C-alpha positions as MATLAB code, in Angstrom:
seq = 'MWDELRWRGLVQVSTDETALRDALDAGPVTYYCGFDPTAPSLHCGNLLQLLTMRRLQLAGHRPLALVGGSTGLIGDPRPTAERTLNTRETVGEWVSRLQGQVSRFLSPDGENGVRLVNNLDWTAPLSAIDFLRDIGKYFRVNAMLKKDAVAARLNSDAGISYTEFSYQILQGLDYRELYRQYGCTLQTGGSDQWGNLTSGTELIRRTEGATVHALGTPLITNSDGTKFGKSEGNAIWLDPEMTSPYAFYQFWLNTADADVVARLREFTFLSRTEVDRLATAVAEEPFRREAQRTLAFEVTALVHGVDATQAVIDASAALFGNGELSALDPGVLRSAIAELPGTTSLPGDADLGRALVETGLVKSLGEARRSLEQGGVYVNNTRVDDAAVSLSTLALAGGVLVVRRGKKTLAGVTLT';
ca = [
     -13.291   -1.180  -11.787;
      -9.760   -2.590  -12.922;
      -8.978    1.613  -13.167;
     -10.884    3.400  -10.351;
      -8.716    0.074   -8.321;
      -5.757    1.946   -9.831;
      -6.852    5.222   -9.699;
      -7.021    5.424   -5.935;
      -3.963    3.977   -5.716;
      -5.165    0.636   -4.337;
      -3.414   -1.965   -6.757;
       0.267   -2.875   -5.175;
       0.836   -6.466   -7.345;
      -1.392   -8.440   -8.932;
      -1.645  -11.877  -10.278;
      -1.653  -11.218  -14.177;
      -2.897   -7.846  -15.130;
      -4.832   -8.180  -17.691;
      -6.637  -11.431  -17.241;
      -7.756  -10.397  -13.800;
      -8.582   -6.847  -15.808;
     -11.755   -8.649  -17.898;
     -12.766  -10.516  -14.676;
     -13.847   -8.522  -13.133;
     -15.371   -6.388  -16.232;
     -17.404   -9.881  -17.391;
     -17.967  -10.377  -13.551;
     -19.760  -11.345  -11.442;
     -16.592  -12.268   -9.950;
     -16.710  -14.261   -5.835;
     -13.451  -12.444   -4.006;
     -12.627  -12.903   -0.520;
     -10.187  -11.188    2.350;
      -9.504  -12.428    5.699;
      -9.191  -11.371    8.598;
      -7.723  -12.675   11.565;
      -8.824  -12.185   14.913;
      -5.063  -11.291   16.626;
      -6.773   -8.615   18.939;
     -11.017   -7.689   20.482;
     -10.037   -5.053   17.080;
     -10.053   -4.476   13.862;
      -7.623   -1.194   13.110;
      -6.768    1.200   10.324;
      -4.800   -1.385    8.638;
      -7.152   -3.422    8.073;
      -9.382   -0.182    7.094;
      -8.570   -0.333    3.721;
      -9.193   -3.534    3.127;
     -12.066   -2.846    4.655;
     -12.984   -0.393    2.029;
     -11.219   -1.662   -0.981;
     -13.904   -4.922   -0.020;
     -16.394   -2.630   -0.531;
     -15.981   -0.815   -3.901;
     -16.414   -4.510   -5.304;
     -19.315   -5.356   -3.737;
     -20.995   -2.054   -5.070;
     -19.095   -3.089   -8.530;
     -21.509   -5.988   -8.492;
     -18.719   -7.955   -6.889;
     -19.734  -11.208   -4.351;
     -17.981  -10.725   -1.302;
     -16.826  -13.828    0.891;
     -15.637  -12.281    4.412;
     -13.951  -14.757    6.011;
     -12.863  -14.127    9.604;
     -10.111  -16.656   10.659;
     -10.254  -18.562   13.969;
      -8.348  -20.775   12.859;
      -5.644  -18.525   11.669;
      -6.324  -16.495   14.684;
      -5.033  -19.361   17.065;
      -1.652  -19.511   14.732;
      -0.670  -16.161   13.923;
       0.628  -14.934   10.789;
       4.601  -14.567   11.648;
       6.592  -11.185   12.784;
       9.626   -9.754   11.345;
      10.886   -9.847   14.972;
       9.299  -12.119   16.953;
       6.582  -14.986   17.545;
       3.208  -13.620   18.120;
       1.139  -14.536   22.229;
      -0.816  -17.801   21.373;
      -4.561  -16.250   23.207;
      -7.092  -19.257   24.471;
      -9.115  -20.583   22.338;
     -12.175  -18.794   24.396;
     -10.145  -15.428   23.840;
     -10.111  -16.205   19.633;
     -13.907  -16.816   19.126;
     -14.564  -14.197   21.141;
     -12.950  -12.272   19.174;
     -13.658  -13.874   15.854;
     -17.179  -12.961   16.777;
     -16.909   -9.730   17.633;
     -15.083   -8.627   14.173;
     -17.869  -10.273   12.264;
     -19.849   -7.800   13.719;
     -17.221   -5.262   12.460;
     -17.551   -6.300    8.894;
     -20.337   -6.587    8.441;
     -20.650   -2.891    9.070;
     -19.292   -2.269    5.964;
     -20.595   -4.515    3.601;
     -24.531   -4.992    2.182;
     -25.902   -8.640    2.915;
     -28.558   -7.629    1.004;
     -29.437   -8.893   -2.737;
     -27.555  -11.449   -4.985;
     -23.416  -10.644   -4.310;
     -24.312   -9.369   -0.352;
     -21.743  -10.406    1.518;
     -20.769  -13.755    3.194;
     -19.590  -13.835    6.259;
     -16.654  -17.417    6.886;
     -14.921  -19.051    9.411;
     -11.634  -21.271    8.755;
     -12.853  -23.507   11.716;
     -15.385  -24.691   10.248;
     -13.236  -26.950    7.930;
      -9.847  -26.917    9.201;
     -11.007  -28.031   12.827;
     -12.421  -31.247   11.323;
      -9.174  -32.086   10.210;
      -6.728  -34.856   11.671;
      -2.390  -34.388   11.697;
      -1.924  -36.580    8.838;
      -4.403  -35.523    6.489;
      -3.440  -32.135    6.914;
       0.249  -33.382    5.981;
      -1.256  -35.981    3.562;
      -3.394  -34.001    2.114;
      -2.473  -30.147    1.806;
       1.372  -30.090    2.773;
       3.136  -32.401    0.065;
       2.122  -29.121   -2.211;
       4.251  -27.403   -0.205;
       8.245  -26.570   -1.080;
       9.616  -25.355    1.426;
      12.460  -24.136   -0.412;
       9.800  -21.877   -2.178;
       8.299  -20.993    1.865;
      11.788  -20.291    3.001;
      11.826  -17.497    0.872;
       7.999  -15.505    1.917;
       8.861  -12.004    3.213;
       8.245  -12.588    6.619;
      10.020  -15.791    6.577;
      13.406  -14.847    5.498;
      13.183  -11.724    8.445;
      12.968  -13.845   10.844;
      14.713  -16.999    9.828;
      18.178  -14.605    9.966;
      17.427  -12.849   13.536;
      17.648  -13.362   16.984;
      14.914  -15.166   17.528;
      14.135  -17.825   14.655;
      11.055  -18.304   13.516;
       8.974  -21.860   15.210;
       6.421  -25.069   12.869;
       3.545  -22.716   14.373;
       4.259  -19.598   12.302;
       6.067  -20.313    9.745;
       2.764  -23.748    8.793;
       0.788  -20.163    8.227;
       0.704  -20.136    4.732;
      -0.226  -23.436    4.091;
      -3.458  -22.736    5.999;
      -3.950  -19.923    4.153;
      -4.007  -21.245    1.302;
      -5.791  -24.083    2.488;
      -8.483  -21.365    3.031;
      -8.666  -19.791   -0.162;
      -8.792  -24.083   -1.814;
     -11.576  -24.129    0.233;
     -13.452  -20.743   -0.607;
     -12.009  -21.798   -4.282;
     -14.669  -25.425   -4.296;
     -17.342  -24.426   -1.932;
     -18.122  -20.817   -2.963;
     -16.271  -20.442   -7.066;
     -14.096  -17.910   -5.299;
     -11.385  -16.842   -8.060;
      -9.485  -13.317   -5.897;
      -8.072  -12.667   -2.834;
      -7.307   -9.538   -1.728;
      -4.849   -8.097    1.153;
      -1.517   -5.969    1.955;
       0.957   -6.543   -0.260;
       3.117   -7.499    3.185;
       0.578  -10.599    2.556;
       1.643  -11.411   -1.012;
       3.650  -15.110   -0.516;
       0.889  -15.481    1.955;
      -1.793  -14.960   -1.217;
      -0.119  -16.489   -3.548;
       0.246  -20.155   -1.414;
      -3.572  -20.461   -2.144;
      -3.384  -19.820   -5.334;
      -0.674  -22.340   -5.922;
      -2.616  -24.780   -3.773;
      -5.789  -24.306   -6.125;
      -3.309  -24.755   -9.927;
      -0.779  -27.455   -8.445;
      -4.860  -29.617   -6.900;
      -7.432  -28.117   -9.013;
      -6.129  -26.705  -12.444;
      -7.472  -23.820  -12.001;
      -5.905  -20.293  -12.576;
      -7.613  -17.556   -9.849;
      -6.536  -13.504   -9.075;
      -5.211  -11.943   -6.420;
      -4.049   -8.685   -5.530;
      -2.040   -6.610   -2.807;
      -2.485   -3.278   -2.175;
       0.397   -1.370   -1.059;
       1.507   -0.987    2.876;
       0.647    3.239    3.061;
       3.276    5.360    4.607;
       3.357    8.448    5.536;
       5.346   10.996    3.529;
       7.502   11.701    6.972;
       8.067    8.058    6.433;
       6.523    7.263   10.051;
       4.156    4.521    9.357;
       0.650    5.213    8.923;
      -3.049    4.311   11.314;
      -0.701    5.096   14.954;
      -1.013    8.215   16.377;
       1.687    8.840   19.423;
       2.921    4.739   19.256;
      -1.080    3.781   19.269;
      -3.210    1.710   16.694;
      -6.489    3.766   15.697;
      -8.504    0.909   16.534;
     -12.264    0.862   14.546;
     -13.460    0.348   17.982;
     -15.384    3.235   19.815;
     -14.297    1.643   23.173;
     -10.347    1.228   22.392;
     -10.388    4.362   20.380;
     -12.685    7.434   20.649;
     -14.812    8.813   17.725;
     -12.825   12.549   18.884;
      -9.460   10.439   19.228;
     -10.410    8.917   15.711;
     -11.286   12.456   14.168;
      -8.790   14.002   15.690;
      -6.406   11.711   13.641;
      -7.552   11.437    9.957;
      -8.294   15.360   10.655;
      -3.938   15.583   11.563;
      -3.318   14.218    7.810;
      -0.550   15.778    6.436;
      -0.834   17.943    3.763;
       1.154   15.506    1.721;
      -0.758   12.889    2.863;
      -4.205   14.511    2.463;
      -5.050   14.075   -1.343;
      -3.601    9.888   -1.278;
      -5.740    9.772    2.459;
      -9.161   10.571    0.059;
      -9.207    8.076   -2.705;
      -7.931    5.311   -0.655;
      -9.465    6.460    2.287;
     -13.589    7.642    1.231;
     -16.294    6.718   -1.782;
     -15.705   10.777   -2.812;
     -15.314   10.779   -6.893;
     -12.462   11.936   -8.981;
     -14.031   15.267   -9.159;
     -14.425   15.933   -5.813;
     -10.870   14.969   -5.201;
      -8.855   17.535   -7.774;
     -11.359   20.066   -5.913;
      -9.499   19.253   -2.872;
      -5.852   19.045   -4.233;
      -6.537   22.524   -5.485;
      -7.482   23.727   -1.634;
      -4.796   21.973   -0.913;
      -2.401   23.662   -3.231;
      -3.925   26.878   -3.243;
      -5.726   27.742   -0.055;
      -3.763   25.273    2.383;
      -4.517   27.059    6.203;
      -8.277   26.282    5.502;
      -7.254   22.648    5.944;
     -10.661   21.854    3.874;
      -8.965   18.481    2.433;
      -8.409   17.622    6.017;
     -11.336   18.334    7.492;
     -13.877   16.745    4.590;
     -11.628   13.687    5.191;
     -12.059   13.072    9.066;
     -14.861   13.452    8.880;
     -15.951   11.266    5.824;
     -13.451    8.835    7.294;
     -15.427    8.683   10.556;
     -18.928    8.900    9.195;
     -18.150    5.377    7.102;
     -16.648    3.542   10.983;
     -18.754    5.365   13.242;
     -22.164    6.807   11.564;
     -22.917   10.631   10.711;
     -24.898   11.583   14.331;
     -21.733   11.005   15.964;
     -19.288   12.394   13.429;
     -21.477   15.227   14.953;
     -21.578   14.890   17.798;
     -17.257   15.323   17.948;
     -17.442   17.830   15.896;
     -19.190   20.032   18.144;
     -17.556   19.448   20.916;
     -14.776   20.238   19.019;
     -15.963   23.876   18.541;
     -17.225   23.627   21.683;
     -14.028   23.059   23.393;
     -12.733   26.854   21.892;
     -15.657   28.482   22.709;
     -17.529   28.179   19.684;
     -20.777   26.150   21.320;
     -22.268   25.145   24.282;
     -19.768   22.435   26.210;
     -22.898   21.657   28.935;
     -24.752   20.594   25.660;
     -22.690   17.692   25.037;
     -22.725   14.571   25.437;
     -21.035   13.472   28.710;
     -19.584   10.798   27.248;
     -18.847   12.785   23.780;
     -16.801   15.707   25.745;
     -15.134   13.168   28.637;
     -14.004   11.206   25.291;
     -12.686   15.177   24.075;
     -10.681   15.602   27.260;
      -8.959   13.236   27.392;
      -6.931   13.763   23.473;
      -5.743   16.817   25.278;
      -2.887   18.049   26.805;
      -1.937   18.388   30.175;
      -5.227   16.403   31.678;
      -6.073   15.695   34.451;
      -7.682   14.605   37.756;
      -7.578   16.120   40.656;
     -10.242   16.224   43.406;
     -13.107   18.535   43.927;
     -12.044   20.483   47.073;
      -9.220   21.617   45.396;
      -8.591   25.107   43.249;
      -8.207   26.427   40.211;
      -4.924   27.813   41.255;
      -4.056   24.010   41.125;
      -6.024   23.430   38.427;
      -4.099   25.369   35.954;
      -0.233   24.220   37.391;
      -0.963   20.118   37.663;
      -2.030   20.546   33.645;
       0.381   22.878   33.180;
      -1.634   26.031   31.114;
       0.575   27.786   33.799;
       4.438   27.428   35.787;
       3.349   28.567   39.303;
       1.265   29.328   41.501;
       1.730   33.163   41.266;
       1.790   33.322   37.537;
      -0.827   31.144   38.630;
      -3.228   34.476   40.349;
      -1.700   37.003   37.549;
      -3.400   35.339   34.188;
      -6.529   34.967   36.745;
      -6.036   38.852   36.979;
      -5.048   39.416   33.841;
      -8.677   37.735   32.348;
      -7.258   35.150   30.488;
      -8.339   32.052   32.089;
     -11.623   30.766   31.323;
     -13.141   27.234   32.538;
     -15.279   25.614   29.835;
     -16.062   29.339   28.025;
     -16.702   30.788   31.329;
     -14.667   33.805   32.663;
     -12.803   32.830   35.839;
     -10.711   35.322   38.295;
     -10.400   33.182   40.970;
      -7.824   31.372   42.039;
      -9.258   29.435   45.256;
     -11.827   28.576   44.277;
     -13.030   25.413   44.515;
     -13.203   22.969   40.976;
     -16.514   20.901   42.127;
     -17.817   24.423   42.022;
     -16.952   24.982   38.331;
     -17.438   21.197   37.105;
     -20.159   19.945   34.115;
     -22.230   17.315   34.533;
     -20.415   14.075   34.552;
     -17.541   15.914   36.878;
     -15.424   17.763   33.699;
     -13.469   21.077   32.999;
     -12.300   22.186   30.467;
      -9.663   25.004   31.658;
      -8.519   27.736   29.258;
      -5.416   29.760   28.948;
      -6.476   32.291   26.860;
      -7.794   31.466   22.861;
      -6.307   28.058   22.529;
      -3.872   27.052   25.186;
      -6.984   24.059   26.292;
      -6.954   21.213   29.668;
      -9.100   19.219   31.530;
      -9.911   18.351   34.554;
     -11.793   15.179   35.668;
     -13.030   15.429   39.019;
     -11.970   11.780   41.496;
];
């Protein structure tokens, strides 16, 4: 198991590597990873943790998936400024949503079926005095100040509140509680969480006299130095209402050649043999983009299902004339059109010439008429030559149009 995690690039830092390797080999190990409800959905960065949990479960280990009803009320310290505190009602709703997302990746069946836990269950009954006497006394402020997130904030103009400063104590308490209740001896998380992960191992050592483990996965960045999991400044969410399956698929499809092999190792369950074959394809025939298409299919199918993924692929093909647009699911088509550059909304009585200008496919009405006369304009994959035709007469069901100039220049129009 350890060699598999190493090969996939999922080990940035860990406690005693030899002891952890031996524990995983001896198995089964009860392990946990925590997800805080600071948004109504998990995102691609969380996906790495979910898939790491899934790999461990498939190897026979026992997962505990913690969605932090209490830590979500506090917020993990960010490097720059305090988080906005959400209401208890909002956090409670997000806990339910995140638990549903987590459950899709981890099997509930068998002796190592996933168990969902919420840290509000054991923190809510604690009084402030009990928390300080029974938990806080085991933490040393000088060590807490050295944690990366805390140190960054101390050196900023914003400083750090005691609320966020105490987060690492709460996470340490979580690990101890799961150790006591379920015999949990491994916590996984991002390497940027290392200070919080080790707060739990230290608390267990001090109070229980036991040695437990932590595993930090690397923070993923793209080869150009940009932050992974962002598309034009927006997070890539796992919720299809927040990031459509079409946009999700396109994000993975646009992975750079320099990054795609690493992403195949990290985010898919393909074998070493298949990943090596795709690495060769990237090196020898990068223009075919086989690795990117495989990555996009595998990850989108994991998150949204095979049917939704195939619908996205069909929509991508149909946009460029390789399929019947009218046969597509209207929701998928709208999602696809929303991702096209220049997509705009227009009234149904607007004419095609205006649409060509407002979508940016041409610069003027004169250029629009010339393009139409030359036979270079297609609406919903049908050639059109009349600039005055109203959009409502050309629209598909749901009031959408795909306008194409030439072979590859596309824009979408939705009717108001």
